[in-house]
Short mmCIF file of N, CA and C in Angstrom, two decimals:
data_model
loop_
_atom_site.label_atom_id
_atom_site.label_comp_id
_atom_site.label_asym_id
_atom_site.label_seq_id
_atom_site.Cartn_x
_atom_site.Cartn_y
_atom_site.Cartn_z
N MET H 28 -35.92 47.11 19.77
CA MET H 28 -35.35 46.96 18.49
C MET H 28 -34.46 48.06 18.13
N ILE H 29 -33.20 47.78 17.68
CA ILE H 29 -32.26 48.81 17.34
C ILE H 29 -32.50 49.41 15.95
N ARG H 30 -32.68 50.63 15.89
CA ARG H 30 -32.82 51.30 14.51
C ARG H 30 -31.51 51.84 14.10
N TYR H 31 -31.24 51.88 12.78
CA TYR H 31 -29.93 52.28 12.16
C TYR H 31 -30.12 53.41 11.16
N GLU H 32 -29.15 54.17 11.04
CA GLU H 32 -29.14 55.07 9.81
C GLU H 32 -27.91 54.58 8.95
N TYR H 33 -28.04 54.82 7.62
CA TYR H 33 -27.03 54.26 6.68
C TYR H 33 -26.35 55.39 5.95
N LYS H 34 -25.20 55.18 5.57
CA LYS H 34 -24.36 56.20 4.70
C LYS H 34 -23.79 55.37 3.66
N VAL H 35 -23.88 55.94 2.42
CA VAL H 35 -23.13 55.28 1.26
C VAL H 35 -22.22 56.17 0.63
N VAL H 36 -20.94 55.78 0.47
CA VAL H 36 -19.94 56.66 -0.12
C VAL H 36 -19.21 56.00 -1.19
N PRO H 37 -18.77 56.75 -2.20
CA PRO H 37 -18.00 56.17 -3.32
C PRO H 37 -16.82 55.48 -2.85
N ALA H 38 -16.52 54.44 -3.34
CA ALA H 38 -15.28 53.63 -3.08
C ALA H 38 -14.09 54.37 -3.68
N PRO H 39 -12.90 54.29 -3.13
CA PRO H 39 -11.77 54.99 -3.69
C PRO H 39 -11.44 54.31 -5.07
N GLU H 40 -11.06 55.00 -6.01
CA GLU H 40 -10.73 54.56 -7.44
C GLU H 40 -9.21 54.43 -7.58
N LYS H 41 -8.41 55.30 -6.83
CA LYS H 41 -6.88 55.27 -7.03
C LYS H 41 -6.26 54.93 -5.60
N GLY H 42 -5.07 54.46 -5.81
CA GLY H 42 -4.35 54.19 -4.71
C GLY H 42 -3.66 55.51 -4.06
N ILE H 43 -3.15 55.45 -2.99
CA ILE H 43 -2.50 56.62 -2.25
C ILE H 43 -1.10 56.39 -2.05
N LYS H 44 -0.15 57.34 -2.46
CA LYS H 44 1.22 57.11 -2.23
C LYS H 44 1.60 57.32 -0.78
N ALA H 45 2.25 56.36 -0.34
CA ALA H 45 2.81 56.56 1.15
C ALA H 45 4.08 55.98 1.21
N LYS H 46 4.82 56.35 2.30
CA LYS H 46 6.08 55.77 2.61
C LYS H 46 6.05 54.32 2.86
N GLY H 47 6.78 53.58 2.15
CA GLY H 47 6.88 52.17 2.29
C GLY H 47 6.00 51.21 1.57
N VAL H 48 4.97 51.96 0.87
CA VAL H 48 3.97 51.33 0.06
C VAL H 48 4.34 51.56 -1.47
N LYS H 49 4.84 50.41 -1.96
CA LYS H 49 5.39 50.57 -3.40
C LYS H 49 4.58 50.09 -4.52
N THR H 50 3.74 48.98 -4.32
CA THR H 50 3.07 48.42 -5.46
C THR H 50 1.66 49.03 -5.58
N ALA H 51 1.07 48.98 -6.78
CA ALA H 51 -0.24 49.53 -6.99
C ALA H 51 -1.30 48.74 -6.15
N PRO H 52 -1.35 47.50 -6.06
CA PRO H 52 -2.31 46.96 -5.14
C PRO H 52 -2.28 47.31 -3.72
N ALA H 53 -0.99 47.51 -3.26
CA ALA H 53 -0.80 47.93 -1.81
C ALA H 53 -1.28 49.33 -1.71
N ARG H 54 -1.03 50.23 -2.59
CA ARG H 54 -1.57 51.59 -2.60
C ARG H 54 -3.06 51.71 -2.57
N PHE H 55 -3.65 50.88 -3.53
CA PHE H 55 -5.12 50.93 -3.47
C PHE H 55 -5.64 50.36 -2.21
N ALA H 56 -5.10 49.32 -1.57
CA ALA H 56 -5.56 48.70 -0.30
C ALA H 56 -5.38 49.76 0.75
N LEU H 57 -4.37 50.61 0.75
CA LEU H 57 -4.14 51.67 1.68
C LEU H 57 -5.30 52.69 1.66
N SER H 58 -5.68 53.08 0.38
CA SER H 58 -6.70 54.09 0.15
C SER H 58 -8.03 53.58 0.68
N VAL H 59 -8.32 52.26 0.48
CA VAL H 59 -9.64 51.64 1.05
C VAL H 59 -9.50 51.53 2.52
N GLU H 60 -8.35 51.18 3.02
CA GLU H 60 -8.19 51.14 4.51
C GLU H 60 -8.43 52.50 5.22
N GLN H 61 -7.81 53.56 4.59
CA GLN H 61 -8.02 54.87 5.18
C GLN H 61 -9.46 55.26 5.22
N ALA H 62 -10.14 55.02 4.07
CA ALA H 62 -11.55 55.36 3.93
C ALA H 62 -12.39 54.67 5.05
N LEU H 63 -12.14 53.39 5.14
CA LEU H 63 -12.83 52.61 6.22
C LEU H 63 -12.57 53.19 7.72
N ASN H 64 -11.24 53.44 7.93
CA ASN H 64 -10.82 53.95 9.26
C ASN H 64 -11.46 55.33 9.52
N GLN H 65 -11.57 56.17 8.56
CA GLN H 65 -12.13 57.54 8.74
C GLN H 65 -13.57 57.37 9.01
N MET H 66 -14.36 56.44 8.28
CA MET H 66 -15.76 56.43 8.69
C MET H 66 -15.90 55.72 10.04
N ALA H 67 -15.13 54.76 10.39
CA ALA H 67 -15.22 54.15 11.74
C ALA H 67 -14.87 55.22 12.86
N ALA H 68 -13.99 56.18 12.63
CA ALA H 68 -13.66 57.24 13.59
C ALA H 68 -14.85 58.15 13.79
N GLU H 69 -15.74 58.18 12.83
CA GLU H 69 -17.08 58.99 12.87
C GLU H 69 -18.14 58.23 13.42
N GLY H 70 -17.90 56.93 13.77
CA GLY H 70 -18.96 56.09 14.48
C GLY H 70 -19.72 55.17 13.50
N TRP H 71 -19.24 55.10 12.20
CA TRP H 71 -20.01 54.29 11.19
C TRP H 71 -19.41 52.96 11.17
N GLU H 72 -20.19 51.86 11.11
CA GLU H 72 -19.79 50.45 11.16
C GLU H 72 -19.90 50.04 9.57
N TYR H 73 -18.80 49.55 9.17
CA TYR H 73 -18.76 48.98 7.63
C TYR H 73 -19.76 47.88 7.53
N GLN H 74 -20.53 47.88 6.44
CA GLN H 74 -21.46 46.75 6.14
C GLN H 74 -21.02 45.94 5.03
N ARG H 75 -20.82 46.63 3.83
CA ARG H 75 -20.45 45.83 2.57
C ARG H 75 -20.12 46.95 1.48
N ALA H 76 -19.51 46.29 0.45
CA ALA H 76 -19.27 47.09 -0.86
C ALA H 76 -20.22 46.70 -1.74
N GLU H 77 -20.73 47.55 -2.63
CA GLU H 77 -21.74 47.20 -3.64
C GLU H 77 -21.33 47.79 -5.05
N LEU H 78 -21.62 47.08 -5.99
CA LEU H 78 -21.44 47.63 -7.42
C LEU H 78 -22.87 47.86 -7.97
N LEU H 79 -23.28 49.23 -8.20
CA LEU H 79 -24.57 49.63 -8.64
C LEU H 79 -24.60 50.37 -9.77
N PRO H 80 -25.58 50.24 -10.67
CA PRO H 80 -25.65 51.03 -11.86
C PRO H 80 -26.11 52.47 -11.73
N SER H 81 -25.44 53.34 -12.46
CA SER H 81 -25.81 54.70 -12.37
C SER H 81 -25.97 55.27 -13.75
N GLU H 82 -27.22 55.66 -14.06
CA GLU H 82 -27.59 56.21 -15.47
C GLU H 82 -27.09 57.70 -15.44
N GLU H 83 -26.33 58.04 -16.49
CA GLU H 83 -25.79 59.36 -16.62
C GLU H 83 -25.93 59.85 -18.04
N ARG H 84 -26.03 61.18 -18.13
CA ARG H 84 -26.16 61.80 -19.46
C ARG H 84 -24.91 61.62 -20.28
N SER H 85 -25.11 61.46 -21.58
CA SER H 85 -23.98 61.35 -22.51
C SER H 85 -24.37 62.21 -23.66
N GLY H 86 -23.71 63.35 -23.81
CA GLY H 86 -23.99 64.22 -24.95
C GLY H 86 -25.15 65.01 -24.57
N LEU H 87 -25.95 65.44 -25.75
CA LEU H 87 -27.12 66.31 -25.51
C LEU H 87 -28.30 65.49 -25.14
N THR H 88 -28.54 64.41 -25.83
CA THR H 88 -29.83 63.67 -25.60
C THR H 88 -29.62 62.21 -25.15
N GLY H 89 -28.48 61.81 -25.18
CA GLY H 89 -28.25 60.34 -24.84
C GLY H 89 -27.98 60.17 -23.34
N SER H 90 -27.89 58.86 -22.89
CA SER H 90 -27.55 58.43 -21.56
C SER H 90 -26.83 57.16 -21.62
N THR H 91 -25.97 56.97 -20.67
CA THR H 91 -25.27 55.73 -20.56
C THR H 91 -25.39 55.14 -19.08
N THR H 92 -25.10 53.83 -18.99
CA THR H 92 -25.23 53.31 -17.63
C THR H 92 -23.69 53.01 -17.27
N ASN H 93 -23.28 53.59 -16.18
CA ASN H 93 -21.95 53.39 -15.60
C ASN H 93 -22.14 52.59 -14.35
N TRP H 94 -21.24 51.71 -14.02
CA TRP H 94 -21.31 50.88 -12.88
C TRP H 94 -20.44 51.56 -11.77
N ARG H 95 -20.89 51.83 -10.59
CA ARG H 95 -20.09 52.53 -9.53
C ARG H 95 -19.94 51.61 -8.33
N ASN H 96 -18.77 51.60 -7.77
CA ASN H 96 -18.50 50.87 -6.45
C ASN H 96 -18.81 51.84 -5.40
N VAL H 97 -19.47 51.37 -4.36
CA VAL H 97 -19.81 52.17 -3.25
C VAL H 97 -19.50 51.41 -1.96
N LEU H 98 -19.32 52.08 -0.85
CA LEU H 98 -19.10 51.33 0.37
C LEU H 98 -20.40 51.78 1.28
N VAL H 99 -20.97 50.87 2.04
CA VAL H 99 -22.15 51.08 2.78
C VAL H 99 -21.77 50.94 4.36
N PHE H 100 -22.14 51.89 5.00
CA PHE H 100 -21.88 51.95 6.49
C PHE H 100 -23.21 52.17 7.21
N ARG H 101 -23.28 51.75 8.41
CA ARG H 101 -24.48 52.09 9.33
C ARG H 101 -23.93 52.40 10.61
N ARG H 102 -24.84 53.00 11.51
CA ARG H 102 -24.72 53.35 12.88
C ARG H 102 -26.02 53.49 13.56
N PRO H 103 -26.11 52.98 14.87
CA PRO H 103 -27.34 53.03 15.55
C PRO H 103 -27.82 54.40 15.71
N LEU H 104 -29.16 54.66 15.58
CA LEU H 104 -29.80 55.89 15.93
C LEU H 104 -29.86 56.08 17.34
N PRO H 105 -29.85 57.33 17.85
CA PRO H 105 -30.03 57.55 19.28
C PRO H 105 -31.33 56.94 19.77
N ALA H 106 -31.42 56.46 21.04
CA ALA H 106 -32.57 55.86 21.60
C ALA H 106 -33.63 56.92 21.67
N GLY H 107 -34.89 56.62 21.24
CA GLY H 107 -35.91 57.58 21.14
C GLY H 107 -37.16 56.70 21.38
N PRO H 108 -38.36 57.41 21.21
CA PRO H 108 -39.57 56.67 21.34
C PRO H 108 -39.60 55.59 20.29
N GLU H 109 -39.89 54.42 20.76
CA GLU H 109 -39.98 53.19 19.88
C GLU H 109 -41.37 53.21 19.03
N VAL H 110 -41.25 52.90 17.86
CA VAL H 110 -42.31 52.85 16.98
C VAL H 110 -42.97 51.48 16.98
N LEU H 111 -44.17 51.44 17.38
CA LEU H 111 -44.83 50.10 17.54
C LEU H 111 -45.34 49.60 16.21
N PRO H 112 -45.30 48.31 15.90
CA PRO H 112 -45.89 47.72 14.68
C PRO H 112 -47.34 47.96 14.69
N GLU H 113 -48.00 47.98 13.55
CA GLU H 113 -49.29 48.29 13.27
C GLU H 113 -50.39 47.37 13.96
N ALA H 114 -50.04 46.14 14.12
CA ALA H 114 -50.82 45.19 14.86
C ALA H 114 -50.93 45.49 16.37
N GLU H 115 -49.79 45.96 16.93
CA GLU H 115 -49.77 46.24 18.40
C GLU H 115 -50.58 47.58 18.51
N VAL H 116 -50.41 48.51 17.67
CA VAL H 116 -51.21 49.80 17.81
C VAL H 116 -52.72 49.53 17.74
N ALA H 117 -53.15 48.67 16.85
CA ALA H 117 -54.57 48.38 16.73
C ALA H 117 -55.09 47.59 17.98
N ALA H 118 -54.29 46.95 18.69
CA ALA H 118 -54.71 46.13 19.80
C ALA H 118 -54.86 46.93 21.14
N GLU H 119 -54.12 48.21 21.10
CA GLU H 119 -54.23 49.01 22.39
C GLU H 119 -55.66 49.57 22.52
N PRO H 120 -56.02 49.63 23.77
CA PRO H 120 -57.40 50.20 23.94
C PRO H 120 -57.47 51.71 23.65
N VAL H 121 -58.65 52.24 23.32
CA VAL H 121 -58.81 53.58 22.86
C VAL H 121 -58.71 54.51 24.13
N ALA H 122 -59.21 53.98 25.30
CA ALA H 122 -59.11 54.77 26.52
C ALA H 122 -57.66 55.20 26.82
N GLU H 123 -56.75 54.31 26.55
CA GLU H 123 -55.38 54.67 26.87
C GLU H 123 -54.84 55.81 25.90
N ALA H 124 -55.40 55.83 24.60
CA ALA H 124 -54.98 56.77 23.70
C ALA H 124 -55.57 58.18 23.95
N THR H 125 -56.79 58.23 24.64
CA THR H 125 -57.48 59.51 24.90
C THR H 125 -57.15 59.93 26.34
N ALA H 126 -56.36 59.19 27.05
CA ALA H 126 -56.08 59.62 28.41
C ALA H 126 -55.46 60.98 28.60
N PRO H 127 -55.72 61.87 29.56
CA PRO H 127 -55.14 63.15 29.67
C PRO H 127 -53.65 62.94 29.80
N LEU H 128 -52.98 63.88 29.25
CA LEU H 128 -51.48 63.92 29.27
C LEU H 128 -51.04 64.66 30.40
N SER H 129 -50.01 64.28 31.12
CA SER H 129 -49.39 65.02 32.19
C SER H 129 -48.55 66.13 31.68
N ALA H 130 -48.08 67.01 32.39
CA ALA H 130 -47.24 68.08 32.00
C ALA H 130 -45.96 67.69 31.50
N ASP H 131 -45.35 66.58 32.07
CA ASP H 131 -43.98 66.23 31.65
C ASP H 131 -44.01 65.18 30.49
N SER H 132 -45.18 64.79 30.05
CA SER H 132 -45.21 63.72 28.98
C SER H 132 -45.66 64.35 27.67
N ALA H 133 -44.97 64.11 26.56
CA ALA H 133 -45.42 64.62 25.27
C ALA H 133 -46.18 63.49 24.60
N PRO H 134 -47.19 63.84 23.76
CA PRO H 134 -47.92 62.89 23.05
C PRO H 134 -47.02 62.13 22.00
N LEU H 135 -47.22 60.81 21.92
CA LEU H 135 -46.45 60.07 20.94
C LEU H 135 -47.25 59.91 19.70
N ALA H 136 -46.51 60.11 18.50
CA ALA H 136 -47.22 59.92 17.21
C ALA H 136 -47.59 58.43 17.10
N ARG H 137 -48.77 58.33 16.50
CA ARG H 137 -49.33 56.87 16.34
C ARG H 137 -49.53 56.73 14.74
N PRO H 138 -49.14 55.57 14.22
CA PRO H 138 -49.45 55.38 12.74
C PRO H 138 -50.81 55.44 12.41
N VAL H 139 -51.09 55.87 11.25
CA VAL H 139 -52.44 55.96 10.68
C VAL H 139 -52.76 54.55 10.08
N PRO H 140 -53.95 53.90 10.38
CA PRO H 140 -54.24 52.64 9.82
C PRO H 140 -54.45 52.73 8.36
N GLY H 141 -54.10 51.74 7.62
CA GLY H 141 -54.30 51.71 6.16
C GLY H 141 -55.72 51.49 5.77
N PRO H 142 -55.99 51.38 4.48
CA PRO H 142 -57.35 51.19 3.96
C PRO H 142 -57.87 49.73 4.33
N SER H 143 -59.16 49.62 4.53
CA SER H 143 -59.66 48.25 4.82
C SER H 143 -59.78 47.42 3.59
N GLU H 144 -60.17 46.19 3.73
CA GLU H 144 -60.25 45.36 2.59
C GLU H 144 -61.29 45.78 1.58
N ALA H 145 -62.46 46.37 2.09
CA ALA H 145 -63.43 46.90 1.22
C ALA H 145 -62.93 48.14 0.34
N ASP H 146 -62.07 48.85 0.95
CA ASP H 146 -61.54 49.97 0.18
C ASP H 146 -60.44 49.53 -0.86
N ARG H 147 -59.86 48.47 -0.75
CA ARG H 147 -58.83 47.94 -1.63
C ARG H 147 -59.28 47.42 -2.96
N ARG H 148 -60.66 47.06 -2.96
CA ARG H 148 -61.13 46.48 -4.22
C ARG H 148 -61.32 47.44 -5.27
N ALA H 149 -61.14 47.02 -6.56
CA ALA H 149 -61.30 47.94 -7.61
C ALA H 149 -62.77 48.38 -7.85
N PRO H 150 -63.00 49.67 -8.17
CA PRO H 150 -64.28 50.12 -8.27
C PRO H 150 -65.01 49.50 -9.45
N ALA H 151 -66.39 49.41 -9.38
CA ALA H 151 -67.27 48.81 -10.48
C ALA H 151 -67.07 49.76 -11.65
N PRO H 152 -67.26 49.34 -12.88
CA PRO H 152 -67.28 50.14 -14.07
C PRO H 152 -68.41 51.15 -14.00
N ILE H 153 -68.16 52.36 -14.49
CA ILE H 153 -69.16 53.39 -14.47
C ILE H 153 -70.38 53.05 -15.42
N ALA H 154 -70.06 52.65 -16.68
CA ALA H 154 -71.07 52.32 -17.55
C ALA H 154 -70.67 51.20 -18.50
N ALA H 155 -71.55 50.61 -19.20
CA ALA H 155 -71.17 49.50 -20.18
C ALA H 155 -70.40 50.10 -21.30
N PRO H 156 -69.46 49.36 -21.89
CA PRO H 156 -68.67 49.83 -23.01
C PRO H 156 -69.57 50.43 -24.07
N VAL H 157 -69.14 51.42 -24.80
CA VAL H 157 -69.86 52.01 -25.90
C VAL H 157 -69.44 51.37 -27.13
N ASN H 158 -70.30 51.00 -28.01
CA ASN H 158 -69.92 50.54 -29.36
C ASN H 158 -70.18 51.64 -30.36
N ASP H 159 -69.21 52.43 -30.59
CA ASP H 159 -69.31 53.57 -31.57
C ASP H 159 -69.37 53.02 -32.94
N PRO H 160 -69.98 53.77 -33.85
CA PRO H 160 -70.02 53.39 -35.18
C PRO H 160 -68.61 53.65 -35.88
N PRO H 161 -68.29 52.97 -36.90
CA PRO H 161 -66.87 53.19 -37.48
C PRO H 161 -66.86 54.70 -37.87
N MET H 162 -65.67 55.19 -37.95
CA MET H 162 -65.31 56.58 -38.32
C MET H 162 -65.67 56.72 -39.84
N HIS H 163 -66.21 57.90 -40.18
CA HIS H 163 -66.48 58.08 -41.62
C HIS H 163 -65.20 58.11 -42.45
N GLY H 164 -65.25 57.32 -43.52
CA GLY H 164 -64.13 57.22 -44.36
C GLY H 164 -63.08 56.05 -44.02
N ALA H 165 -63.36 55.34 -42.90
CA ALA H 165 -62.58 54.27 -42.48
C ALA H 165 -62.92 53.08 -43.37
N LYS H 166 -61.81 52.34 -43.53
CA LYS H 166 -62.06 51.12 -44.42
C LYS H 166 -62.46 49.99 -43.55
N THR H 167 -63.44 49.25 -43.95
CA THR H 167 -63.98 48.14 -43.29
C THR H 167 -63.36 46.91 -43.83
N THR H 168 -63.46 45.72 -43.10
CA THR H 168 -62.83 44.62 -43.54
C THR H 168 -63.84 43.48 -43.82
N ASP H 169 -65.09 43.85 -44.12
CA ASP H 169 -66.16 42.91 -44.53
C ASP H 169 -65.97 42.31 -45.87
N ALA H 170 -66.74 41.37 -46.35
CA ALA H 170 -66.54 40.66 -47.66
C ALA H 170 -66.74 41.55 -48.85
N ALA H 171 -67.69 42.52 -48.70
CA ALA H 171 -67.91 43.40 -49.70
C ALA H 171 -66.79 44.31 -50.07
N SER H 172 -66.05 44.74 -49.10
CA SER H 172 -64.96 45.66 -49.22
C SER H 172 -63.60 45.07 -49.82
N THR H 173 -63.54 43.64 -49.68
CA THR H 173 -62.38 43.00 -50.07
C THR H 173 -62.35 42.68 -51.61
N GLU H 174 -63.56 42.84 -52.29
CA GLU H 174 -63.60 42.58 -53.58
C GLU H 174 -62.97 43.77 -54.32
N PRO H 175 -62.22 43.42 -55.53
CA PRO H 175 -61.55 44.61 -56.29
C PRO H 175 -62.72 45.47 -56.84
N GLU H 176 -62.32 46.71 -56.77
CA GLU H 176 -63.27 47.76 -57.40
C GLU H 176 -63.14 47.78 -58.80
N ALA H 177 -64.19 48.08 -59.48
CA ALA H 177 -64.21 48.12 -60.90
C ALA H 177 -63.69 49.63 -61.32
N GLU H 178 -62.95 49.68 -62.37
CA GLU H 178 -62.37 51.01 -62.82
C GLU H 178 -63.43 51.94 -63.29
N LYS H 179 -63.33 53.19 -62.93
CA LYS H 179 -64.27 54.26 -63.33
C LYS H 179 -63.71 54.91 -64.44
N ASP H 180 -64.59 55.24 -65.48
CA ASP H 180 -64.03 55.90 -66.65
C ASP H 180 -64.44 57.41 -66.56
#
């Protein structure tokens, strides 16, 4: 399986002046073309353009959301030890994992298995809920308290 690394760069916002390019759309297209060609020269393959929200500070305490255009590129990672899916790692015999290493081979990292089904369940409550008495001075909503109070002289 080929693994990739990705790079995201801001898309050009203005056109570039160049000889023979006179209109604003042509200048803008030239700036995008140059950005794509520069990344391709560095080995990056163009994937797509995205419009993404960016939350930025506005004033001392406020924030605003600005929408930013970005260009997404990728390139293959150099070939290295392949990471096995968790199911394949669990199926490998233990004897293979504990076999002695030769001088020219380095140990490969193995993924740590996740929690079992029993560990994923929510724990039982520690105790039954406590029914505390109402706080002193708190108003109650029973029938006796809803009757109007007599004026005191």
